[in-house]
CSV table of C-alpha atoms in Angstrom, one decimal:
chain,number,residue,atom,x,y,z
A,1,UNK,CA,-31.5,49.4,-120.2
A,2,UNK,CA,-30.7,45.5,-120.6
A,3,UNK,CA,-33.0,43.2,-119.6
A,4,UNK,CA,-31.6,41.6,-116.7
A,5,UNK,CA,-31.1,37.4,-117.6
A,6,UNK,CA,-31.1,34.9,-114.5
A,7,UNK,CA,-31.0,31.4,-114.4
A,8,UNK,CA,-32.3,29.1,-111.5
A,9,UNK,CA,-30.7,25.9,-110.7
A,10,UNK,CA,-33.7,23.2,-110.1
A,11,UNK,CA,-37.7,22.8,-110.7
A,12,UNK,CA,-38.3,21.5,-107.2
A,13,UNK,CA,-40.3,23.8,-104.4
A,14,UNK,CA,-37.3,25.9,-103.6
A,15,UNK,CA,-36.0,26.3,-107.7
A,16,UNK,CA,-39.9,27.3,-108.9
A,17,UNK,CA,-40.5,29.6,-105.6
A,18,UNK,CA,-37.3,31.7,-106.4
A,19,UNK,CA,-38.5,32.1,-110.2
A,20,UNK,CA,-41.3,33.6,-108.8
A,21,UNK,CA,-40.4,35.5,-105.8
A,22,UNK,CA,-37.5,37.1,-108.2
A,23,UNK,CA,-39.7,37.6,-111.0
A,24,UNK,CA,-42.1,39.8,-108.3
A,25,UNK,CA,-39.1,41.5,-107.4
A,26,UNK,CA,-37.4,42.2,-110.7
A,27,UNK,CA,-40.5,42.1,-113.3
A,28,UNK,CA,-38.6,43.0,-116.5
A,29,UNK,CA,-35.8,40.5,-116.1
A,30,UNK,CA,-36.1,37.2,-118.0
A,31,UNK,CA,-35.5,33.9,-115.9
A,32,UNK,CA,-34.4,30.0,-117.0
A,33,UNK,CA,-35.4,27.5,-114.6
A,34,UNK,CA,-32.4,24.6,-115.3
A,35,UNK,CA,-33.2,21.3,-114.1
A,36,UNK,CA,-33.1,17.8,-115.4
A,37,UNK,CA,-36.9,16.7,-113.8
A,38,UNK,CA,-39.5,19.2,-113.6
A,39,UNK,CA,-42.6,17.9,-111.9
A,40,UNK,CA,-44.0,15.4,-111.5
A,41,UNK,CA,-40.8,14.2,-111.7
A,42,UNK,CA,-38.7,15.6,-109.0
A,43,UNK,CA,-37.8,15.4,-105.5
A,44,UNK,CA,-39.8,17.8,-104.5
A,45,UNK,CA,-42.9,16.0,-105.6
A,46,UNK,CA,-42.6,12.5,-103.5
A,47,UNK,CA,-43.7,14.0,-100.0
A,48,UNK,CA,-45.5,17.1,-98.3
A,49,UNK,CA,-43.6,19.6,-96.4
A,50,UNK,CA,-44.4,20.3,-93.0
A,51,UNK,CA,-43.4,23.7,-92.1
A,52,UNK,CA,-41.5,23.6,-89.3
A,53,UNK,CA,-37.8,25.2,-88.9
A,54,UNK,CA,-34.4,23.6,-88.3
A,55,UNK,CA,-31.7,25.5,-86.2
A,56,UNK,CA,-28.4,26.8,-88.0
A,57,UNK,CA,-25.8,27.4,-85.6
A,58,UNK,CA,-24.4,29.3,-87.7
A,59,UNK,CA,-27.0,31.6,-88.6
A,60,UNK,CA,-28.0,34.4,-86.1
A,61,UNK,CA,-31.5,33.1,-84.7
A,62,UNK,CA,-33.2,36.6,-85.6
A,63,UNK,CA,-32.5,35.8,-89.4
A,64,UNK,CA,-33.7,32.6,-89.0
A,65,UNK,CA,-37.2,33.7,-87.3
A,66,UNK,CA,-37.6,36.4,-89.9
A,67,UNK,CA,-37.4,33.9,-92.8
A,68,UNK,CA,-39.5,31.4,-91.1
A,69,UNK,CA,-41.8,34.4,-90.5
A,70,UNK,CA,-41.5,35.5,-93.8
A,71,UNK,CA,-42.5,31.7,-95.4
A,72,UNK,CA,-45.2,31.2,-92.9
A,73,UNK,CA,-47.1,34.2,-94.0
A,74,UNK,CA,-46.6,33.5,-97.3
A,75,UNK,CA,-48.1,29.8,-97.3
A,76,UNK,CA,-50.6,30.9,-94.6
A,77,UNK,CA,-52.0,33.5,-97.4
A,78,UNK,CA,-52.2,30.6,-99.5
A,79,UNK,CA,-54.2,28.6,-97.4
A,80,UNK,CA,-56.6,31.2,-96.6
A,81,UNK,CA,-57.3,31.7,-100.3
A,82,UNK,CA,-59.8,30.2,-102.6
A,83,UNK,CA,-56.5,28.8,-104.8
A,84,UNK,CA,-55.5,27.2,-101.1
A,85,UNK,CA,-57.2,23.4,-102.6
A,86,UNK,CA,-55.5,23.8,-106.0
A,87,UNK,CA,-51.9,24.7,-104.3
A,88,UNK,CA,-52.0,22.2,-101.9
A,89,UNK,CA,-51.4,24.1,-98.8
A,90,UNK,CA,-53.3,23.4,-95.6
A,91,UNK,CA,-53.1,24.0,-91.8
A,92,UNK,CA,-52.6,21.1,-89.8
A,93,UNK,CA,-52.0,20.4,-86.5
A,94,UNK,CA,-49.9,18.0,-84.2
A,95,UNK,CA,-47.6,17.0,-81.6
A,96,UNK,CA,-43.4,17.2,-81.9
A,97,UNK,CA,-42.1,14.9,-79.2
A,98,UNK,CA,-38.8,14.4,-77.6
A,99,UNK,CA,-37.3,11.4,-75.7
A,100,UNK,CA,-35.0,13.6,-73.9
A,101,UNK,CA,-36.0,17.8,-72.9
A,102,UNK,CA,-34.4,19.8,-75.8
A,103,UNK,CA,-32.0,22.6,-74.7
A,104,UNK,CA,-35.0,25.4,-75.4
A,105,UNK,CA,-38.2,24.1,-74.2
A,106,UNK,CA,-39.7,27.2,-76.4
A,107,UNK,CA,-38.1,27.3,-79.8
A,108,UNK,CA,-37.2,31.0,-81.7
A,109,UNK,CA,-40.5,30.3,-84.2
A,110,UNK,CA,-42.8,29.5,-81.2
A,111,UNK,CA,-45.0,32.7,-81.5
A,112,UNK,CA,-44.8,32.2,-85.7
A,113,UNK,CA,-47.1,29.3,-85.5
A,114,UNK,CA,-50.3,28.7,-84.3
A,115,UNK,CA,-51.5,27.7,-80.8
A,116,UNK,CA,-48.3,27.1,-80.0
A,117,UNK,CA,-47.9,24.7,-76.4
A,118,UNK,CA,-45.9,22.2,-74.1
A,119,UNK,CA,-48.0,19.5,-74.4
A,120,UNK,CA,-50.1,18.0,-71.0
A,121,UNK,CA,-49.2,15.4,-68.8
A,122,UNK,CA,-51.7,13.5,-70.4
A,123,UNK,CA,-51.0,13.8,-74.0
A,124,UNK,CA,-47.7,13.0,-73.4
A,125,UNK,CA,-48.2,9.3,-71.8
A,126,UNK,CA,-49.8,8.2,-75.4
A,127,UNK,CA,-45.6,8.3,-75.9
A,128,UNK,CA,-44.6,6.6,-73.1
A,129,UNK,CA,-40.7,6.3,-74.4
A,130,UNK,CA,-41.2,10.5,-74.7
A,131,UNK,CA,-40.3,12.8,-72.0
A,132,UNK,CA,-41.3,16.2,-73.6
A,133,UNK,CA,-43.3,17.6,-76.2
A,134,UNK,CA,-44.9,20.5,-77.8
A,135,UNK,CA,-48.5,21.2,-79.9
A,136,UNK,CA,-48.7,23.7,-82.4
A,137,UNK,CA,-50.7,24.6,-85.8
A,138,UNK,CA,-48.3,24.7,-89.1
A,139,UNK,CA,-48.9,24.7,-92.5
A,140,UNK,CA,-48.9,21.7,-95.0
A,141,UNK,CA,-47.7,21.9,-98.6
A,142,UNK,CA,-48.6,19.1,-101.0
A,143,UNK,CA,-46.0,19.6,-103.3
A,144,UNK,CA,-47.8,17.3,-106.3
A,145,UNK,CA,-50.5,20.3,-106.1
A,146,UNK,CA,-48.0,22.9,-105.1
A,147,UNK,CA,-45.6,22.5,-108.0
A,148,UNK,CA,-47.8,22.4,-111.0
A,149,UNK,CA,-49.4,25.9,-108.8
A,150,UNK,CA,-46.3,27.4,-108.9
A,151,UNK,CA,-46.0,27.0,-112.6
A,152,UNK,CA,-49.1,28.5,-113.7
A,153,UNK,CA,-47.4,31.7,-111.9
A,154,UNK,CA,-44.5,32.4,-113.7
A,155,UNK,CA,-44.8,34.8,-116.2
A,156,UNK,CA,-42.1,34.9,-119.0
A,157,UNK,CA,-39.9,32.2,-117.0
A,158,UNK,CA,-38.0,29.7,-119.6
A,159,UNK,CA,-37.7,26.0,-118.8
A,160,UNK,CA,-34.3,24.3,-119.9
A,161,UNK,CA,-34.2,21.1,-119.0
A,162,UNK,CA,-30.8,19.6,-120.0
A,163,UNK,CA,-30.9,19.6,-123.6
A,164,UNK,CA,-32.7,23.0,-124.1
A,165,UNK,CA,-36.4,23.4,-124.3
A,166,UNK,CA,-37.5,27.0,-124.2
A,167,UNK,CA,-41.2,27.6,-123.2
């Protein structure tokens, strides 16, 4: 049998975490990351990511939780490892405020994260121009750590950045 050949489009968090999620799911295939930056020179690597989902009308809300479920427990792994310093991923904690009630009070990926809240009476007058707000535990990922991470886990992955270099 052929080995399968797939390329990725991108060396940010989302292009190198597909490499390596498909090469876990398809170990004999052979995979080309395409991209014209690879870190530290991406988008990716400017900012952390805090975890926390956006809503997609489109998408039934079930799919959505079971992805978001699927990624938290992933990166909360990760941060309970001893690689969690060297990847960059961390809990962290804080507030998400509103200046007008939002339509669900208690978002679909509310029992996902930790210590999930509404926040008290008297948190919520350090925001006096804020009407509503919730507290919950995520996860963290500095991608300048992340990135180079992800890297050093991809077995027999190619790197073609424009022009063609092959690792």
């Amino acid at each position: 049998m052929d080995t399968a050949q797939i390329a990725v489009v991108g060396a940010g968090v989302v292009g190198l975490s597909t490499a390596l999620c498909i090469s876990k799911l398809v170990p004999r295939c052979s995979i080309t990351v395409i991209s014209d930056k690879f870190t530290p020179d991406t988008t990716s690597d400017v900012a952390p990511g805090i975890l926390i989902p956006h809503v997609y009308p489109e998408t039934p809300s079930h799919k959505q939780k079971q992805w978001f479920r699927e990624t938290f427990d992933h990166l909360f792994a990760i941060s309970n490892s001893a690689e969690a310093g060297e990847a960059g991923v961390h809990l962290v904690s804080g507030w998400q405020i509103f200046r007008s009630i939002p339509t669900e009070a208690v978002p679909f990926w509310a029992d996902v994260v930790l210590g999930f809240r509404k926040m008290t009476e008297a948190e919520l007058r350090k925001f006096p121009q804020h009407v509503f707000g919730q507290a919950f535990t995520t996860l963290k990922c500095e991608s300048s750590a992340y990135l180079p991470w992800l890297e050093k886990r991809r077995p027999r992955l190619t790197v073609w950045p424009g022009q063609g270099l092959r690792r």
